[in-house]
Structures are given as C-alpha cells and as structure tokens.
N, CA and C of each residue as an Amber inpcrd file, in Angstrom:
protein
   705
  43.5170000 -12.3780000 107.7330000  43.3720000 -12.7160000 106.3220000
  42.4540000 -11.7230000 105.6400000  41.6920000 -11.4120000 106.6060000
  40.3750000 -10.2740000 105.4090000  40.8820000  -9.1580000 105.4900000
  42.1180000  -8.7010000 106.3220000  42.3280000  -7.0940000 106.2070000
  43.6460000  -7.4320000 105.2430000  44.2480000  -8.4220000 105.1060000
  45.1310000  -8.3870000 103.9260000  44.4490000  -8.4600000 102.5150000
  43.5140000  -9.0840000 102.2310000  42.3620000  -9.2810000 101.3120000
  41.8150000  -7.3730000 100.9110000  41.7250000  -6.9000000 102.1680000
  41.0730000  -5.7440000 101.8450000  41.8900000  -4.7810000 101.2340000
  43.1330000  -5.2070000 101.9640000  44.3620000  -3.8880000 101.5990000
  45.1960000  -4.0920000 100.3490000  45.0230000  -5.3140000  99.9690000
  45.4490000  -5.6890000  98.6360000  44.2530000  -5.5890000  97.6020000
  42.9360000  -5.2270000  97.6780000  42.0160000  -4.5090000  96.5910000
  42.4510000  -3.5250000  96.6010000  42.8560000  -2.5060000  97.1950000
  42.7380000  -1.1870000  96.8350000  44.0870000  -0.7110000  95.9690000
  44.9850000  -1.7160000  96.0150000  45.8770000  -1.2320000  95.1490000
  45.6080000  -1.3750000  93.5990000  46.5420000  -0.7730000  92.7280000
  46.1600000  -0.6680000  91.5120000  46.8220000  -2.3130000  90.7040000
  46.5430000  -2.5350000  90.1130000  47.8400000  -3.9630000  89.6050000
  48.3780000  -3.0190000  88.5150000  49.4680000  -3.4640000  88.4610000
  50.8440000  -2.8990000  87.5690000  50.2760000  -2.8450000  86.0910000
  49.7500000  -4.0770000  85.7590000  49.2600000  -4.5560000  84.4920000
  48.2000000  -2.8020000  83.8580000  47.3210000  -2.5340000  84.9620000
  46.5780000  -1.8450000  84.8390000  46.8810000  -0.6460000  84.4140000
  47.8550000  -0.1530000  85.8350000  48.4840000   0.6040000  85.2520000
  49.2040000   1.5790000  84.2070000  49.9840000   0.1500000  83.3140000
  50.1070000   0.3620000  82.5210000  49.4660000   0.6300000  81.3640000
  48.2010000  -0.1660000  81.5890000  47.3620000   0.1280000  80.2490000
  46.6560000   1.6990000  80.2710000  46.6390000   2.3060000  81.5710000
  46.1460000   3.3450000  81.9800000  47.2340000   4.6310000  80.9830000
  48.6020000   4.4000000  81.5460000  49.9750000   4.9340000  80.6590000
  49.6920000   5.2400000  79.4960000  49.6420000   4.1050000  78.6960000
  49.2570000   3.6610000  76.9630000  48.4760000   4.6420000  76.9520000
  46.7910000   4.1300000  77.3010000  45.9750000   5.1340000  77.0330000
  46.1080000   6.5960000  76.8870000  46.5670000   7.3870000  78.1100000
  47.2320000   8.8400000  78.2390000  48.3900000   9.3020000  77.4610000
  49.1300000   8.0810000  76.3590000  49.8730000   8.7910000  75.3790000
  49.2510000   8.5510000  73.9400000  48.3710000   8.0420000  73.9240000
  47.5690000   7.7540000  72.9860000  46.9550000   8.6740000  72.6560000
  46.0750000   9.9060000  73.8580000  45.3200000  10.5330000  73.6110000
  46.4730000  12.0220000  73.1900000  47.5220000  11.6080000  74.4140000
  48.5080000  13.0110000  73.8490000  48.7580000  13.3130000  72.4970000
  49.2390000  12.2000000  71.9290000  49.7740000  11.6750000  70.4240000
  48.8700000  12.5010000  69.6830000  47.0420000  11.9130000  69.5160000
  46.1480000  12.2540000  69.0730000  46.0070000  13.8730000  68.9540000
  46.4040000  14.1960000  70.1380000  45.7590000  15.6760000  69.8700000
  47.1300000  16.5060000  69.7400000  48.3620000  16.2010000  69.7200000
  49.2840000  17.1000000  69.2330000  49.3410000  17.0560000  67.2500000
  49.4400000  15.3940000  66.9110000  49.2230000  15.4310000  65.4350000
  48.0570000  15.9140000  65.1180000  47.0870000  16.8550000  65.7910000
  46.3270000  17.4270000  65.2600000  44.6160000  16.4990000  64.6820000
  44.5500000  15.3000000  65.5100000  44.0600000  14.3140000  64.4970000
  42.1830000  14.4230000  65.2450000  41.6730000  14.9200000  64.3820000
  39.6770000  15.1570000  65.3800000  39.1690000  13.6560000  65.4600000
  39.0720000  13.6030000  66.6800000  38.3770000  12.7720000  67.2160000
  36.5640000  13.1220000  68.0950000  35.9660000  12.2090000  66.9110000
  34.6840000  12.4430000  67.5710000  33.6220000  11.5980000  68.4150000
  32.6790000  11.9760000  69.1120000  31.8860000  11.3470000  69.8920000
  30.6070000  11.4160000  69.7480000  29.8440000  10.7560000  69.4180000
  28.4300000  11.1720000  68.8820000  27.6930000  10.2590000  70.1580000
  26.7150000  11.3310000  70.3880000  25.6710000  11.2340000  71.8940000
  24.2750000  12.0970000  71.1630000  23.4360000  11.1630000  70.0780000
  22.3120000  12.0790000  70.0080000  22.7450000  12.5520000  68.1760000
  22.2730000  13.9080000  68.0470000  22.9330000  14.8170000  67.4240000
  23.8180000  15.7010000  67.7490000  24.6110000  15.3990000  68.5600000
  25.5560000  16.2370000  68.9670000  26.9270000  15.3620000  69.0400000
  27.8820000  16.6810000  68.3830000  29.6340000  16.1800000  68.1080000
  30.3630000  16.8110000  68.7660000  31.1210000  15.7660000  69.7370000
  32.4940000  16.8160000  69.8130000  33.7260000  16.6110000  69.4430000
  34.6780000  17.7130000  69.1160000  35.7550000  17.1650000  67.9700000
  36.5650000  17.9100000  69.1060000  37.5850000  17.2100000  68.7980000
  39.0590000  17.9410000  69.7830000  39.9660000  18.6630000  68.2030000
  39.8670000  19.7690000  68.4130000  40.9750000  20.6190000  67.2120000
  42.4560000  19.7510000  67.1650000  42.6460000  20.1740000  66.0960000
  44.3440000  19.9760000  66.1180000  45.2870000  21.2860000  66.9090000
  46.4520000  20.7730000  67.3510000  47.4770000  21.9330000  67.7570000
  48.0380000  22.6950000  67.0630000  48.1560000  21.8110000  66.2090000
  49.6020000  22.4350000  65.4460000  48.7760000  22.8380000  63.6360000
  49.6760000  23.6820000  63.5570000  48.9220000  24.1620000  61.9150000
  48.7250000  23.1810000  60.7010000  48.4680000  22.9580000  60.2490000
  47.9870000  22.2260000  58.7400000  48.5450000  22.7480000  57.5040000
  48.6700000  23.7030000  57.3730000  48.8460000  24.9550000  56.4800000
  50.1640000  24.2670000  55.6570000  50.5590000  24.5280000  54.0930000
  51.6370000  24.5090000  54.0160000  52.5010000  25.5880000  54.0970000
  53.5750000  25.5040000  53.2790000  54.7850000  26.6180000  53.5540000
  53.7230000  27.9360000  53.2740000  54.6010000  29.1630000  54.1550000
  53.9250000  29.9720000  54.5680000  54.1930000  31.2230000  53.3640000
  56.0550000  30.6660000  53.1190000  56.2870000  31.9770000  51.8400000
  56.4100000  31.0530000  50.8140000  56.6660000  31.8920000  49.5900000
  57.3470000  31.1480000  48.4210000  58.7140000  31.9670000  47.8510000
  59.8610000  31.3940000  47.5380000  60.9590000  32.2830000  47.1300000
  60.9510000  32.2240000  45.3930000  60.8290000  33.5840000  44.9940000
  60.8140000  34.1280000  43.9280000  62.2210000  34.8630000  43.3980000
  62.9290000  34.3370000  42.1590000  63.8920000  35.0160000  41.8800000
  63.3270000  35.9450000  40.4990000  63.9420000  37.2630000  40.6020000
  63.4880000  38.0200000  39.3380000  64.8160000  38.4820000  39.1330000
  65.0930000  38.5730000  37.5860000  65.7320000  38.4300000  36.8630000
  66.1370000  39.8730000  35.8360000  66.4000000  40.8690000  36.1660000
  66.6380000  42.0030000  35.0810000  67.1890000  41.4590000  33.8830000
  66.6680000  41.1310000  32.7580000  67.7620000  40.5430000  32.0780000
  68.9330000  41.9220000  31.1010000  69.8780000  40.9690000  30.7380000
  71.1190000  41.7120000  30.3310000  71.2980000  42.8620000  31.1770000
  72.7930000  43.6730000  31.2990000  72.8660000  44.3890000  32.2740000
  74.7380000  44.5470000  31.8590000  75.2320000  46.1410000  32.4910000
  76.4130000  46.0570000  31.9020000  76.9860000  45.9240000  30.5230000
  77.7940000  45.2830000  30.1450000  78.5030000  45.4110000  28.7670000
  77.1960000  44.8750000  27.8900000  76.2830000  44.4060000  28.2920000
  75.5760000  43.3140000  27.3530000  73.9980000  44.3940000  27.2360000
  73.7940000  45.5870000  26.5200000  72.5460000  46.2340000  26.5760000
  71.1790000  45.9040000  26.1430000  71.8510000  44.5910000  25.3140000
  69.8240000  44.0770000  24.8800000  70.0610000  44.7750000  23.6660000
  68.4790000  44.8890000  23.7720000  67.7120000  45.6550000  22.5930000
  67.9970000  47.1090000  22.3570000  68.0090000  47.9030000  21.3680000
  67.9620000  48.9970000  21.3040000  66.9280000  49.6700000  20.9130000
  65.6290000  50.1380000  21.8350000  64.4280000  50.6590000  21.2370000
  64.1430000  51.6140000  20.0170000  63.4060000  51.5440000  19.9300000
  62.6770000  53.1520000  18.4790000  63.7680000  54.1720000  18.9840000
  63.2400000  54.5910000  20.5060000  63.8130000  56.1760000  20.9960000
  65.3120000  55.9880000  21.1430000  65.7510000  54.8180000  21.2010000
  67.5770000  54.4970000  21.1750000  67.6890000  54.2540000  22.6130000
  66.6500000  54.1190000  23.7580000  67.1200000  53.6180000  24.7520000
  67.2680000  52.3340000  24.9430000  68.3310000  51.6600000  25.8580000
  68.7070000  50.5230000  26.3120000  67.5590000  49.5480000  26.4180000
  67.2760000  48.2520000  26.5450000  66.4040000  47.5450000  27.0090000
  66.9500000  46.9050000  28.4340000  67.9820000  47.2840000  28.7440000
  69.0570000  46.7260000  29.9470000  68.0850000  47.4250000  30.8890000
  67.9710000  49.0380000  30.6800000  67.7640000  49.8930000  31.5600000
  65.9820000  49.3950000  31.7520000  65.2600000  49.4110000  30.7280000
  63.8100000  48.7900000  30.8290000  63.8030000  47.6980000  31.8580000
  64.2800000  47.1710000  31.5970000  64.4000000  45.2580000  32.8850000
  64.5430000  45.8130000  33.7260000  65.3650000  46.3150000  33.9600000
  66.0630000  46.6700000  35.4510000  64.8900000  47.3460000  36.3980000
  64.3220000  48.7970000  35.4750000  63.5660000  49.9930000  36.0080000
  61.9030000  48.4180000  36.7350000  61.6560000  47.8020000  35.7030000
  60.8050000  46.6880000  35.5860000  60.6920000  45.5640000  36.6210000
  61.7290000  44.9480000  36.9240000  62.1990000  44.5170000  37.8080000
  62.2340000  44.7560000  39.3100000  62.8530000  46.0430000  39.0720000
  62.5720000  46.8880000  40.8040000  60.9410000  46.9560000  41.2200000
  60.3340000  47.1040000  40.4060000  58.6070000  47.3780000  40.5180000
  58.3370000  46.2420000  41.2080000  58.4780000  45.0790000  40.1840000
  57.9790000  43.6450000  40.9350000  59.0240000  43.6550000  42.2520000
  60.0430000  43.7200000  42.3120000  60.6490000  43.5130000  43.7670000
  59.9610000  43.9600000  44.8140000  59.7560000  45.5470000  44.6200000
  58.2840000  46.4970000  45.6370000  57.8990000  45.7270000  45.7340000
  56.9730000  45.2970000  44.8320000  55.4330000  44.7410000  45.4360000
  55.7520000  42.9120000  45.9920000  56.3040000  42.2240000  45.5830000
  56.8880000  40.8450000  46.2250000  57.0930000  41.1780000  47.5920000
  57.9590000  42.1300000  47.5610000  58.9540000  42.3490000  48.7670000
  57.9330000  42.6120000  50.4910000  56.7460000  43.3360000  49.9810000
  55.6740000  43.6000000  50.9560000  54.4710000  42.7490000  51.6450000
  54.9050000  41.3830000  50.5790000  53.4230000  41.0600000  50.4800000
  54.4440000  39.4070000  51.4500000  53.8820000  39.0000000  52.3940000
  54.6860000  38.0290000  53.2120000  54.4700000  36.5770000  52.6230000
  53.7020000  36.9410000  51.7100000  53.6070000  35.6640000  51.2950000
  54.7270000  35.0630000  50.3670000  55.4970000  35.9370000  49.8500000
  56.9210000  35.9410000  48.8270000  58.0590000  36.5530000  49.7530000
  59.1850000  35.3520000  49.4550000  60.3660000  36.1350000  49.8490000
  60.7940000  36.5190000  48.1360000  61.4420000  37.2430000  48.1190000
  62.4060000  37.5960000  46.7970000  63.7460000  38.3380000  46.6990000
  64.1670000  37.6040000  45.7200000  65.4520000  37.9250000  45.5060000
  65.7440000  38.2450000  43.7830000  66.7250000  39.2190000  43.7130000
  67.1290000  40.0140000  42.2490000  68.4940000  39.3180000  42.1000000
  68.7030000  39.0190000  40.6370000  70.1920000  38.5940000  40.3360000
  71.0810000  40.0160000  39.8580000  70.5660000  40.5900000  39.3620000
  71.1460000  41.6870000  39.8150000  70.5010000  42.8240000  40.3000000
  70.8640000  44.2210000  40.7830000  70.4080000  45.2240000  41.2240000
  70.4480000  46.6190000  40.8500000  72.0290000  46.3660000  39.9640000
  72.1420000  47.7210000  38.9320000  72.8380000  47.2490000  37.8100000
  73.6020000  48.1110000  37.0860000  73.8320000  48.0130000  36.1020000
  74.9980000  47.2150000  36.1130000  75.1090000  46.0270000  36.2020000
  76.4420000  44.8720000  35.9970000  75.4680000  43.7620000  35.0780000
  76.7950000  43.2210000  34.4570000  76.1930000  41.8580000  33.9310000
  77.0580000  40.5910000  34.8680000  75.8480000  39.9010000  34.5100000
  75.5710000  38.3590000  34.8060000  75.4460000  37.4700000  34.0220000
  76.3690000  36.3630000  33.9130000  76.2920000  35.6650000  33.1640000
  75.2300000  34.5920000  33.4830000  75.0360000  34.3230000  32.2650000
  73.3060000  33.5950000  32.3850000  73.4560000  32.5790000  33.0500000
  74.1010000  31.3510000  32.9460000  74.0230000  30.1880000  33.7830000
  74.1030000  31.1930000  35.4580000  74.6620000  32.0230000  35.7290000
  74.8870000  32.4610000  37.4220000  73.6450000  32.5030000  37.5840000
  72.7890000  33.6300000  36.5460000  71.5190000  33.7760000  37.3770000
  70.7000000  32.1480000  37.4160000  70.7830000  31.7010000  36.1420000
  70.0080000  30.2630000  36.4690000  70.2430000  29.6010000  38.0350000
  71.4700000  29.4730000  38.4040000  72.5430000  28.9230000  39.2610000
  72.1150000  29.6690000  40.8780000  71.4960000  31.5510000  40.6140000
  71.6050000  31.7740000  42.0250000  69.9430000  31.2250000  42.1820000
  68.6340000  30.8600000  41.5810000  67.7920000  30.5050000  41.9490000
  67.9910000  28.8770000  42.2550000  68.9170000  28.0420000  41.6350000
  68.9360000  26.4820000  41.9090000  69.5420000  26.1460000  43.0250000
  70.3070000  27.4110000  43.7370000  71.0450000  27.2000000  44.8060000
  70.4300000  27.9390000  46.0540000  69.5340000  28.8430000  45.8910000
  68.3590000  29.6650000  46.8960000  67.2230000  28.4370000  46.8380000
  66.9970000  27.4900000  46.0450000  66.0620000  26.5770000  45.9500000
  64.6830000  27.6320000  46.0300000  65.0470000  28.3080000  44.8030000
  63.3680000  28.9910000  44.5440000  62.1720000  28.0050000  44.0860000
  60.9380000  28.7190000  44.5070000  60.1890000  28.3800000  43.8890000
  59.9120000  29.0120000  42.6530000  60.3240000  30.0520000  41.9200000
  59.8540000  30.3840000  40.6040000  61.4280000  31.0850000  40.2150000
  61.2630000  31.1180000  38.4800000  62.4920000  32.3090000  37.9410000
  61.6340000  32.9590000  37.0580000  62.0100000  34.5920000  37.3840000
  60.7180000  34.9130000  36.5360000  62.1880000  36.3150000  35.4810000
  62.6780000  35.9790000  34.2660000  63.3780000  36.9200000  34.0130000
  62.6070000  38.1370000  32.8450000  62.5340000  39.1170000  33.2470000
  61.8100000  40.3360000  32.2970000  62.6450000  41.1020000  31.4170000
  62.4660000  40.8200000  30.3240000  62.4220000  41.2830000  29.1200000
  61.7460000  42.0850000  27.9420000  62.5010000  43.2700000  27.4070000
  61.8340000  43.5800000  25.8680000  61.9140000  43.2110000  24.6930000
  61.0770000  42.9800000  23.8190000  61.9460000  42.4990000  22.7070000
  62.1920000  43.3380000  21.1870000  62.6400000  43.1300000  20.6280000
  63.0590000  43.5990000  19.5680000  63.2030000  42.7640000  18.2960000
  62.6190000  43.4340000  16.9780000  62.8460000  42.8950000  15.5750000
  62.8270000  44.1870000  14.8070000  63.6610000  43.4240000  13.6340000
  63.4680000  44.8010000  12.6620000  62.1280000  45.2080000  11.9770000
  61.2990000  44.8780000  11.7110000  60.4930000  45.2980000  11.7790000
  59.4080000  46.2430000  12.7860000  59.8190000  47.5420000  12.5620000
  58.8440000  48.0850000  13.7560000  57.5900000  48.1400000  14.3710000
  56.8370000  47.1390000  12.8620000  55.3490000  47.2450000  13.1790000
  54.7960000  45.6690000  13.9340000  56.1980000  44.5770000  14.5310000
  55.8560000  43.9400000  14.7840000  55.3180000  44.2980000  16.3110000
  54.3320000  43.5410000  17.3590000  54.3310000  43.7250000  18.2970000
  53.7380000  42.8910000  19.3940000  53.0340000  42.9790000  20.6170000
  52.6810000  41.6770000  21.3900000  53.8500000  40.6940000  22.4630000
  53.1300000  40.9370000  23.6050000  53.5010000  40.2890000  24.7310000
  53.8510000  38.4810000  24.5800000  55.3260000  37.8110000  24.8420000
  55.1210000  36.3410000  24.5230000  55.8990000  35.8200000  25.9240000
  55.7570000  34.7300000  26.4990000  56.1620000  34.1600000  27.7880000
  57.2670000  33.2720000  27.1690000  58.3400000  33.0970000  27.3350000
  59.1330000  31.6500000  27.1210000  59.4430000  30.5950000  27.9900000
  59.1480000  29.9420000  27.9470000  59.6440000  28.0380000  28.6960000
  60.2350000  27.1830000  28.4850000  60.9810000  26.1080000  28.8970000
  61.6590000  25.3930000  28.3640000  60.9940000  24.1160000  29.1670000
  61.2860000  24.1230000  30.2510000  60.9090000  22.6500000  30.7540000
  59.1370000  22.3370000  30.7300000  58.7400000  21.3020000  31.0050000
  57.2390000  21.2810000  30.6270000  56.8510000  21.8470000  32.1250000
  57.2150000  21.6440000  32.9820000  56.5040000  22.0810000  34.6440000
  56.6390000  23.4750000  34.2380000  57.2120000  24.0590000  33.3320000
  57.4460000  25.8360000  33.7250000  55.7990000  26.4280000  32.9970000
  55.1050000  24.8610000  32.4330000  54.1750000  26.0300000  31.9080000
  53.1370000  26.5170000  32.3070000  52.4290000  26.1720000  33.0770000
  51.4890000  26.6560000  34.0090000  51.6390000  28.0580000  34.5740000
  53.3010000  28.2860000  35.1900000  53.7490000  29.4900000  35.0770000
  53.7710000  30.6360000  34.1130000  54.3120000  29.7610000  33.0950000
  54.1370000  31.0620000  31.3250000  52.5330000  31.1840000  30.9140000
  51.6190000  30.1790000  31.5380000  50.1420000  30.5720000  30.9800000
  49.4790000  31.6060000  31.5420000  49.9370000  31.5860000  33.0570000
  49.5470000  32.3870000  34.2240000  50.1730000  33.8460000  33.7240000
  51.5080000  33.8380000  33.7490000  51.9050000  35.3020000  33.8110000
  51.0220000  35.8590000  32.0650000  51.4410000  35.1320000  31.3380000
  51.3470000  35.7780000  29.6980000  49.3710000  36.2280000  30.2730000
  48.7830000  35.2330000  30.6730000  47.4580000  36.0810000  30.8960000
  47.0650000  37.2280000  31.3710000  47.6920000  37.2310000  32.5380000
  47.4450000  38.1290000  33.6350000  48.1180000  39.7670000  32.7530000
  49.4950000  39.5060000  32.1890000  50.1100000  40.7260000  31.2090000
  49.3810000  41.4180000  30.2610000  48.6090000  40.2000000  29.4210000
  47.9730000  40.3780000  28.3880000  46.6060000  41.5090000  28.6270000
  46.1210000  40.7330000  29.8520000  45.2640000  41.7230000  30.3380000
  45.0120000  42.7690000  31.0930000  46.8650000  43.5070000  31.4910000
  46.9990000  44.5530000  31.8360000  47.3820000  45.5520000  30.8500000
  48.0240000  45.1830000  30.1700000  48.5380000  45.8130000  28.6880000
  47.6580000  45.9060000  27.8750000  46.9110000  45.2320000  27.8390000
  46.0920000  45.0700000  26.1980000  46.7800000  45.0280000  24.9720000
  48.0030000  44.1690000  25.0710000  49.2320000  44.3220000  23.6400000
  48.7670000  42.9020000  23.0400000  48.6740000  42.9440000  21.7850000
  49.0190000  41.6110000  21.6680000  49.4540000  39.9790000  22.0220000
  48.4190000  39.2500000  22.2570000  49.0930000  38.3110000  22.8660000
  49.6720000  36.7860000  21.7010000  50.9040000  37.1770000  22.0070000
  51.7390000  36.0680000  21.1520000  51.8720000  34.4630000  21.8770000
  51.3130000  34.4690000  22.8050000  51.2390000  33.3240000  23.4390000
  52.7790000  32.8260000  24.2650000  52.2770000  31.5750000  24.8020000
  53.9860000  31.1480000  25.0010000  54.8720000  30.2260000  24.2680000
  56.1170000  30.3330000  24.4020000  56.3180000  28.9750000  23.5930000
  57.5270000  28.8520000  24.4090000  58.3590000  27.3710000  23.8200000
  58.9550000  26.7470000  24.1270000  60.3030000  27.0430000  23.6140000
  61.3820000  27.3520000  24.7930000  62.7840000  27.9170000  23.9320000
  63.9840000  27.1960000  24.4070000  65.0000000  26.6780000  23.8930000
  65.9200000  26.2030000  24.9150000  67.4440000  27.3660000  24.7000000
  66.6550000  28.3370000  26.0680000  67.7870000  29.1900000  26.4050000
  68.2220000  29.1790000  27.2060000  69.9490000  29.4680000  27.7740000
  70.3180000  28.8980000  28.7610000  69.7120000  29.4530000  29.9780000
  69.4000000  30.3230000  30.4900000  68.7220000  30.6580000  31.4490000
  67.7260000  29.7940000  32.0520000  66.5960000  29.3070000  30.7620000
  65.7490000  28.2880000  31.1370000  66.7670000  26.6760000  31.3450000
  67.3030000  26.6420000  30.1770000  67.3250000  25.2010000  30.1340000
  68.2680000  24.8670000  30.9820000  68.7640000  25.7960000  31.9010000
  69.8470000  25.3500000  33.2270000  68.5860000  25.4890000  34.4820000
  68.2420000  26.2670000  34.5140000  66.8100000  26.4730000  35.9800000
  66.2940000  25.1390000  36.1780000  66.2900000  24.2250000  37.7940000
  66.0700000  22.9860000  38.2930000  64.7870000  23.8680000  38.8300000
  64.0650000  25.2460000  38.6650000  62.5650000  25.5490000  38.9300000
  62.0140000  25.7900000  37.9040000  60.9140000  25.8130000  38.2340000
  60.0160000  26.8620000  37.3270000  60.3380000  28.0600000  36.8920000
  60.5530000  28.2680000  35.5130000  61.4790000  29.6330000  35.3800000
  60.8720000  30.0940000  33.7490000  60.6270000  31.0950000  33.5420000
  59.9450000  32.1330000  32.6450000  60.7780000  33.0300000  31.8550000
  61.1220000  33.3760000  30.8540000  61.4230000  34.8470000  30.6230000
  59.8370000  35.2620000  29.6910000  59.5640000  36.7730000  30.6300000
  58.9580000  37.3370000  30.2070000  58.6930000  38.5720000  29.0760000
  58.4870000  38.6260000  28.0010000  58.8400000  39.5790000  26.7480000
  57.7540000  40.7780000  26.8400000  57.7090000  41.5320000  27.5860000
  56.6280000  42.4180000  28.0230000  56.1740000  42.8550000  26.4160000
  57.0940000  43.1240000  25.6090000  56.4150000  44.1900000  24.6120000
  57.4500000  44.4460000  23.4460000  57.1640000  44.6160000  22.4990000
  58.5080000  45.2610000  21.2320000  58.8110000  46.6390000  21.9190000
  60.5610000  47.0670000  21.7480000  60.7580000  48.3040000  22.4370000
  61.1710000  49.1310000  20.8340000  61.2580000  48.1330000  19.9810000
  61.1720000  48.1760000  18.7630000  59.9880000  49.2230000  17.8740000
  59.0470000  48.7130000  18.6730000  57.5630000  49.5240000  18.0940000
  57.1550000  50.5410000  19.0710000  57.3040000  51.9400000  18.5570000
  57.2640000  53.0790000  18.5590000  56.3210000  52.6900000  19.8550000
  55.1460000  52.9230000  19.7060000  54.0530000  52.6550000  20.2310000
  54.0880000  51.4960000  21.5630000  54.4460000  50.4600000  21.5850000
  54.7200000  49.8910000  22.9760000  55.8110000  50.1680000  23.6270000
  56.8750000  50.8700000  22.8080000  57.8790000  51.3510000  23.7670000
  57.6970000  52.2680000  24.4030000  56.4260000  53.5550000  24.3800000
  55.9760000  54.5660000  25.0090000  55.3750000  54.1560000  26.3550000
  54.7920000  52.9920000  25.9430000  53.7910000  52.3000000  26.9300000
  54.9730000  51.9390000  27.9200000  55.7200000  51.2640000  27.2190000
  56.5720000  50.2740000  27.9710000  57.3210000  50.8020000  29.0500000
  57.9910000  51.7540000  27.9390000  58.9310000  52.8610000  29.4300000
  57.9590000  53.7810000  30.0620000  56.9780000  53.9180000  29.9510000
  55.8130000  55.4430000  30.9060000  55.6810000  54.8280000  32.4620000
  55.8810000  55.6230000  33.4370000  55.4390000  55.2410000  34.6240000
  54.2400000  54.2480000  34.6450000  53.4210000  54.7350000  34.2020000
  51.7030000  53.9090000  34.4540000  52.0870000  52.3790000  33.1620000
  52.5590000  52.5630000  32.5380000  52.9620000  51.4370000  31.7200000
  53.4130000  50.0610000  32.8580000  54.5920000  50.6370000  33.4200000
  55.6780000  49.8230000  34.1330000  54.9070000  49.3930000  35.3400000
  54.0250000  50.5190000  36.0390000  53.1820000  49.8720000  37.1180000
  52.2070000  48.9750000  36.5970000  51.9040000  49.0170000  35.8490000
  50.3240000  47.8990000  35.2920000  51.3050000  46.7810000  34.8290000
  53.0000000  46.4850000  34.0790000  53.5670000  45.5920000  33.7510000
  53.2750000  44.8160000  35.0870000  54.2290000  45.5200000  35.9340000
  54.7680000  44.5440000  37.3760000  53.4280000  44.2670000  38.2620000
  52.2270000  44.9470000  38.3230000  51.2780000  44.4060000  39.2210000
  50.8700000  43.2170000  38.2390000  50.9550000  42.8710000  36.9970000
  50.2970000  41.9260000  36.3510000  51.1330000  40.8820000  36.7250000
  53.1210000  40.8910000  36.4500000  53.3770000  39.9140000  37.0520000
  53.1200000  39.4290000  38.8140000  52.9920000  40.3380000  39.5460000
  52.9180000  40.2140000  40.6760000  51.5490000  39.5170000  41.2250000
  50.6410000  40.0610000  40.3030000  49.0540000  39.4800000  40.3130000
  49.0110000  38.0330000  39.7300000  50.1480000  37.6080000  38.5860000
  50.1840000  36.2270000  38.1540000  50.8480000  35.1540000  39.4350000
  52.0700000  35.7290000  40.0870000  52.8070000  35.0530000  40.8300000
  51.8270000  34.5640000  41.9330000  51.0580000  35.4660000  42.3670000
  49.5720000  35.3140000  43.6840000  48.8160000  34.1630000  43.0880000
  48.5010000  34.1890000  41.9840000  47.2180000  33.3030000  41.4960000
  48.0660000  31.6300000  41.2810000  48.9220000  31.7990000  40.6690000
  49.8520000  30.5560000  40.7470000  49.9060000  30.0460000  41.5350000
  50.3800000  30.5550000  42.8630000  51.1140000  30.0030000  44.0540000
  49.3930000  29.9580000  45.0010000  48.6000000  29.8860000  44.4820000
  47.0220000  29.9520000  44.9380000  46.3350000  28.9240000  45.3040000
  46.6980000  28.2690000  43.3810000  46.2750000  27.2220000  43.2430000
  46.9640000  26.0840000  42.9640000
C-alpha cells in the first residue's frame, strides 16, 4: 500500500497538467501580440518586448496627375507654350523624388503626351486605392498681371491636403498665395481619396511663367510638393 501511495505522488494529475498547458499559451499569446508585461521587485522592471512591429503601413500610394495632355493643351502661356507640356515636365520631377523615397509608392496617369479623360484619371487612383490625388496645373486668365499659387478641393477630407501642399508651394515660390478653395471638378468630385489640383502659378504672367518653366523653378515646384506629401503623411 505505501509504495502504491508513493508511486502515485509522483505523477502529475491531468487536471494540473492542463492548467500548466493554458498557462504556456497564455504566455505565448502574450508575447507574440506584442503585449509588455511587467514585474516589479524593488525599483526594478522587467518588460518582455513585443515581436511583431507596431508600426503602421509602411508606404503610402500617391497618384500624380499631369493634367491635360494630347488633343486637350490647357493654357496657352505669355511665350505661347503649352501648359500640357508644363504638367507633364512638373510631374516627372515629383515622380523622381516620390519614386526614391520608400516611403511612397507612385503612380502617373499619364506619362507623355496622350490625353485622359478626367473621370479615368479620377478612376485609376479609386481603383489603385491611393492614398492621395495630387493633379498639377498652370493657370491662366486674361489678364496678364493676374498672379499667385491656389490649391483646389472638393470633398471636405481633401483639405488638410490643399492646406499642406498650397503652404509648403507658397513657400518655395514666393508667388502669391491665393489660398485654397473649393471646386466641383470632375477630377475632384469623382476621387473616393484625397485629391488636389494644384495651380502652381499664372503661365499667363510673363513673370511666373519664366519661373515656372526655368529648371530651378520646376525643382523648388516639385520638392515643395514632395516636401508637402512627407509632412502630411507625418502627421
């Protein structure tokens, strides 16, 4: 009787067991969801890290937008050049610099000289499920002495976007700032994102169209949008 007594302590009971189980997926659980668990002995802590990252999404997808292109030329500046060709040259800049930086994927609705009809481009960012539409533009009035940088928006979420870029422009250019406003064009008012057209400048006025088309012009345009898209997606 006492060596059955003895040999039946040393086993484990099932019950136990199991609670032993529980415990060891409890703690697995804990430390794969990443979750700190601490122990305080004194002044002293110890925390078990998480595994897995915290972080959210790692890129953001950006569509940029040459606007008009092909049969459809835009504006016709002071010097008689295209405003088709301005977007486009404009456009490629910000693509560079997006394109390098891993924090942006990006994509162009177009790439050369074709047109696109506006709902497509709205249509290829709602169907890439971008996070931003950013389309660049010059503008034009008859008056040549009008001038100044303006952002357009349509939906109310897009504006945080048009405050961001129109700043960041304003203060690479030093043009006039016309502020943003509210437009219902189809480009915007079809975009299910955040979506912008940007009016860099009159190509109209002698004077910002020099700026506008000059190498050092076009680089200070696109690092400003590129410097707005960073600060956005920041905060």
């Amino acid at each position: 009787m006492t060596n059955k007594r003895q040999g039946f302590s040393k086993r484990v009971p099932r019950r136990k067991r199991f609670e032993r189980l529980c415990v060891s997926l409890i703690l697995l659980i804990v430390t794969i969801v990443g979750i700190r668990i601490a122990s305080t002995s004194g002044a002293s802590v110890v925390e078990i890290p998480p595994l897995l990252s915290e972080s959210g999404p790692s890129t953001f997808r950006i569509v940029i937008d040459p606007g008009h292109g092909g049969k459809d030329p835009g504006a016709t500046g002071s010097s008689g050049a295209f405003e088709k060709e301005y977007n486009l040259a404009m456009a490629q800049r910000v693509y560079q610099l997006l394109e390098q930086d891993p924090m942006f994927e990006v994509k162009m609705t177009r790439e050369d000289d074709q047109f696109v009809e506006l709902e497509e481009r709205a249509a290829i960012a709602n169907e890439w499920n971008a996070d931003a539409l950013v389309s660049i533009h010059g503008n034009t009035y008859e008056d040549p002495a009008v001038s100044g940088t303006e952002t357009l928006y349509y939906h109310n979420e897009s504006i945080p976007l048009a405050r961001t870029l129109q700043k960041e422009i304003i203060a690479a250019l030093g043009l006039r700032d016309r502020g943003i406003k509210q437009q219902q064009l189809v480009i915007l008012s079809r975009s299910e994102v955040p979506a912008v057209i940007v009016e860099m400048g009159y190509l109209t006025n002698p004077g910002e169209e020099e700026l506008l088309l000059s190498s050092d012009g076009q680089a200070l345009g696109a690092t400003a949008i590129y410097e707005g898209l960073k600060n956005y997606f920041s905060h």
